[in-house]
Amino acid sequence: MQIGIIALQGDVSEHIDVMKKSLKGTDLVVQIRRAGIVPLCQGLVLPGGESTTISRQLESTGIANEIKMAASAGKPVLATCAGLVLVAKEIEGNSSVKPLELIDIKVGRNIFGPQRNSFEADLDVKGFDKPYKAVFIRAPGIVNAGPDVDILASIGDFAVAARQGNVLCLAFHPELTVDLRFHQLFFKMMRQAKET
Ligand code: GLN
């Protein structure tokens, strides 16, 4: 399997390290900075970073369209933090990020406010038998979700982990913790997509 990490800006190397730790020898992780690579990948990762910067570059390189096509063909997408903002259908009060509209959610950027710029939280995650310690950094939150979206975890009024079919999005940073359960879930989605 070949996994493509959108490597325009942000938490790229951390995702690569975690992927390499949990993959089999024959699997490959590639960095995507230009058009033409996404169609060769069986799964895509949109990392955390600055969603306005990443959005601008996704559009100017033509990678945005390729991601949309890959996702609608059923290829699994893991989107974390700024990535969650990018894959949303709608972004609250925002015009500088062009949403890719891969999942039926409305997100608010930096939703936890400046006083909670960064924090950790023990999340109860649907399908996990033990709590998951999540790292939040200027995190977005899901304020609304359509009926086909499965909410996996929430903090107060905001969902922070959600899945709709082949798209898994997280408001926190799974690449910054030793707990690999979300990466393992993503690999499972990739294996299942490959078999069908
Ligand atoms: N607040 C950032 C944004 O909207 C995301 C922060 C992050 O990815 N750590 O782009």
JSON list of C-alpha atoms in Angstrom, two decimals, residues 15-83:
[
{"chain": "A", "resi": 15, "resn": "HIS", "atom": "CA", "xyz": [3.04, 11.74, 10.66]},
{"chain": "A", "resi": 16, "resn": "ILE", "atom": "CA", "xyz": [5.69, 10.00, 8.57]},
{"chain": "A", "resi": 17, "resn": "ASP", "atom": "CA", "xyz": [7.50, 8.76, 11.70]},
{"chain": "A", "resi": 18, "resn": "VAL", "atom": "CA", "xyz": [4.31, 7.35, 13.20]},
{"chain": "A", "resi": 19, "resn": "MET", "atom": "CA", "xyz": [3.25, 5.76, 9.91]},
{"chain": "A", "resi": 20, "resn": "LYS", "atom": "CA", "xyz": [6.60, 4.08, 9.50]},
{"chain": "A", "resi": 21, "resn": "LYS", "atom": "CA", "xyz": [6.43, 2.73, 13.04]},
{"chain": "A", "resi": 22, "resn": "SER", "atom": "CA", "xyz": [3.13, 1.01, 12.44]},
{"chain": "A", "resi": 23, "resn": "LEU", "atom": "CA", "xyz": [3.36, -0.13, 8.83]},
{"chain": "A", "resi": 24, "resn": "LYS", "atom": "CA", "xyz": [4.49, -3.37, 7.26]},
{"chain": "A", "resi": 25, "resn": "GLY", "atom": "CA", "xyz": [7.78, -3.54, 5.37]},
{"chain": "A", "resi": 26, "resn": "THR", "atom": "CA", "xyz": [6.19, -3.46, 1.94]},
{"chain": "A", "resi": 27, "resn": "ASP", "atom": "CA", "xyz": [4.08, -0.36, 2.59]},
{"chain": "A", "resi": 28, "resn": "LEU", "atom": "CA", "xyz": [5.34, 3.01, 1.39]},
{"chain": "A", "resi": 29, "resn": "VAL", "atom": "CA", "xyz": [4.84, 6.55, 2.70]},
{"chain": "A", "resi": 30, "resn": "VAL", "atom": "CA", "xyz": [5.25, 9.32, 0.13]},
{"chain": "A", "resi": 31, "resn": "GLN", "atom": "CA", "xyz": [5.22, 13.10, 0.51]},
{"chain": "A", "resi": 32, "resn": "ILE", "atom": "CA", "xyz": [2.93, 15.02, -1.81]},
{"chain": "A", "resi": 33, "resn": "ARG", "atom": "CA", "xyz": [3.94, 18.51, -2.92]},
{"chain": "A", "resi": 34, "resn": "ARG", "atom": "CA", "xyz": [2.70, 18.54, -6.50]},
{"chain": "A", "resi": 35, "resn": "ALA", "atom": "CA", "xyz": [-0.10, 17.16, -8.64]},
{"chain": "A", "resi": 36, "resn": "GLY", "atom": "CA", "xyz": [0.22, 13.66, -10.09]},
{"chain": "A", "resi": 37, "resn": "ILE", "atom": "CA", "xyz": [1.05, 11.66, -6.94]},
{"chain": "A", "resi": 38, "resn": "VAL", "atom": "CA", "xyz": [-2.38, 11.48, -5.26]},
{"chain": "A", "resi": 39, "resn": "PRO", "atom": "CA", "xyz": [-3.80, 9.09, -7.92]},
{"chain": "A", "resi": 40, "resn": "LEU", "atom": "CA", "xyz": [-0.95, 6.63, -7.16]},
{"chain": "A", "resi": 41, "resn": "CYS", "atom": "CA", "xyz": [-1.83, 6.45, -3.44]},
{"chain": "A", "resi": 42, "resn": "GLN", "atom": "CA", "xyz": [-4.29, 4.12, -1.71]},
{"chain": "A", "resi": 43, "resn": "GLY", "atom": "CA", "xyz": [-4.75, 6.43, 1.26]},
{"chain": "A", "resi": 44, "resn": "LEU", "atom": "CA", "xyz": [-4.16, 10.12, 2.05]},
{"chain": "A", "resi": 45, "resn": "VAL", "atom": "CA", "xyz": [-3.21, 12.07, 5.17]},
{"chain": "A", "resi": 46, "resn": "LEU", "atom": "CA", "xyz": [-3.97, 15.77, 5.60]},
{"chain": "A", "resi": 47, "resn": "PRO", "atom": "CA", "xyz": [-1.84, 16.93, 8.55]},
{"chain": "A", "resi": 48, "resn": "GLY", "atom": "CA", "xyz": [-2.20, 19.72, 11.10]},
{"chain": "A", "resi": 49, "resn": "GLY", "atom": "CA", "xyz": [-0.65, 23.08, 10.38]},
{"chain": "A", "resi": 50, "resn": "GLU", "atom": "CA", "xyz": [-2.12, 26.30, 9.11]},
{"chain": "A", "resi": 51, "resn": "SER", "atom": "CA", "xyz": [-5.28, 25.59, 7.15]},
{"chain": "A", "resi": 52, "resn": "THR", "atom": "CA", "xyz": [-5.23, 28.90, 5.24]},
{"chain": "A", "resi": 53, "resn": "THR", "atom": "CA", "xyz": [-1.69, 28.23, 3.95]},
{"chain": "A", "resi": 54, "resn": "ILE", "atom": "CA", "xyz": [-2.38, 24.60, 3.10]},
{"chain": "A", "resi": 55, "resn": "SER", "atom": "CA", "xyz": [-5.67, 25.51, 1.39]},
{"chain": "A", "resi": 56, "resn": "ARG", "atom": "CA", "xyz": [-4.03, 28.12, -0.83]},
{"chain": "A", "resi": 57, "resn": "GLN", "atom": "CA", "xyz": [-1.34, 25.67, -1.91]},
{"chain": "A", "resi": 58, "resn": "LEU", "atom": "CA", "xyz": [-3.77, 22.80, -2.46]},
{"chain": "A", "resi": 59, "resn": "GLU", "atom": "CA", "xyz": [-5.67, 25.02, -4.90]},
{"chain": "A", "resi": 60, "resn": "SER", "atom": "CA", "xyz": [-2.65, 26.47, -6.71]},
{"chain": "A", "resi": 61, "resn": "THR", "atom": "CA", "xyz": [-0.98, 23.07, -7.23]},
{"chain": "A", "resi": 62, "resn": "GLY", "atom": "CA", "xyz": [-4.15, 21.31, -8.39]},
{"chain": "A", "resi": 63, "resn": "ILE", "atom": "CA", "xyz": [-3.82, 18.78, -5.55]},
{"chain": "A", "resi": 64, "resn": "ALA", "atom": "CA", "xyz": [-7.21, 19.88, -4.15]},
{"chain": "A", "resi": 65, "resn": "ASN", "atom": "CA", "xyz": [-9.07, 18.42, -7.13]},
{"chain": "A", "resi": 66, "resn": "GLU", "atom": "CA", "xyz": [-7.07, 15.21, -7.02]},
{"chain": "A", "resi": 67, "resn": "ILE", "atom": "CA", "xyz": [-7.94, 14.74, -3.32]},
{"chain": "A", "resi": 68, "resn": "LYS", "atom": "CA", "xyz": [-11.63, 15.26, -4.07]},
{"chain": "A", "resi": 69, "resn": "MET", "atom": "CA", "xyz": [-11.51, 12.66, -6.84]},
{"chain": "A", "resi": 70, "resn": "ALA", "atom": "CA", "xyz": [-9.60, 10.14, -4.69]},
{"chain": "A", "resi": 71, "resn": "ALA", "atom": "CA", "xyz": [-12.04, 10.57, -1.80]},
{"chain": "A", "resi": 72, "resn": "SER", "atom": "CA", "xyz": [-15.08, 10.18, -4.01]},
{"chain": "A", "resi": 73, "resn": "ALA", "atom": "CA", "xyz": [-13.52, 6.99, -5.42]},
{"chain": "A", "resi": 74, "resn": "GLY", "atom": "CA", "xyz": [-13.54, 5.64, -1.84]},
{"chain": "A", "resi": 75, "resn": "LYS", "atom": "CA", "xyz": [-9.88, 6.04, -0.93]},
{"chain": "A", "resi": 76, "resn": "PRO", "atom": "CA", "xyz": [-9.45, 6.52, 2.83]},
{"chain": "A", "resi": 77, "resn": "VAL", "atom": "CA", "xyz": [-8.50, 9.99, 4.06]},
{"chain": "A", "resi": 78, "resn": "LEU", "atom": "CA", "xyz": [-7.14, 10.79, 7.53]},
{"chain": "A", "resi": 79, "resn": "ALA", "atom": "CA", "xyz": [-7.45, 14.50, 8.32]},
{"chain": "A", "resi": 80, "resn": "THR", "atom": "CA", "xyz": [-6.05, 15.93, 11.54]},
{"chain": "A", "resi": 81, "resn": "CYS", "atom": "CA", "xyz": [-6.49, 19.39, 13.08]},
{"chain": "A", "resi": 82, "resn": "ALA", "atom": "CA", "xyz": [-6.00, 21.87, 10.19]},
{"chain": "A", "resi": 83, "resn": "GLY", "atom": "CA", "xyz": [-6.75, 18.84, 7.97]}
]
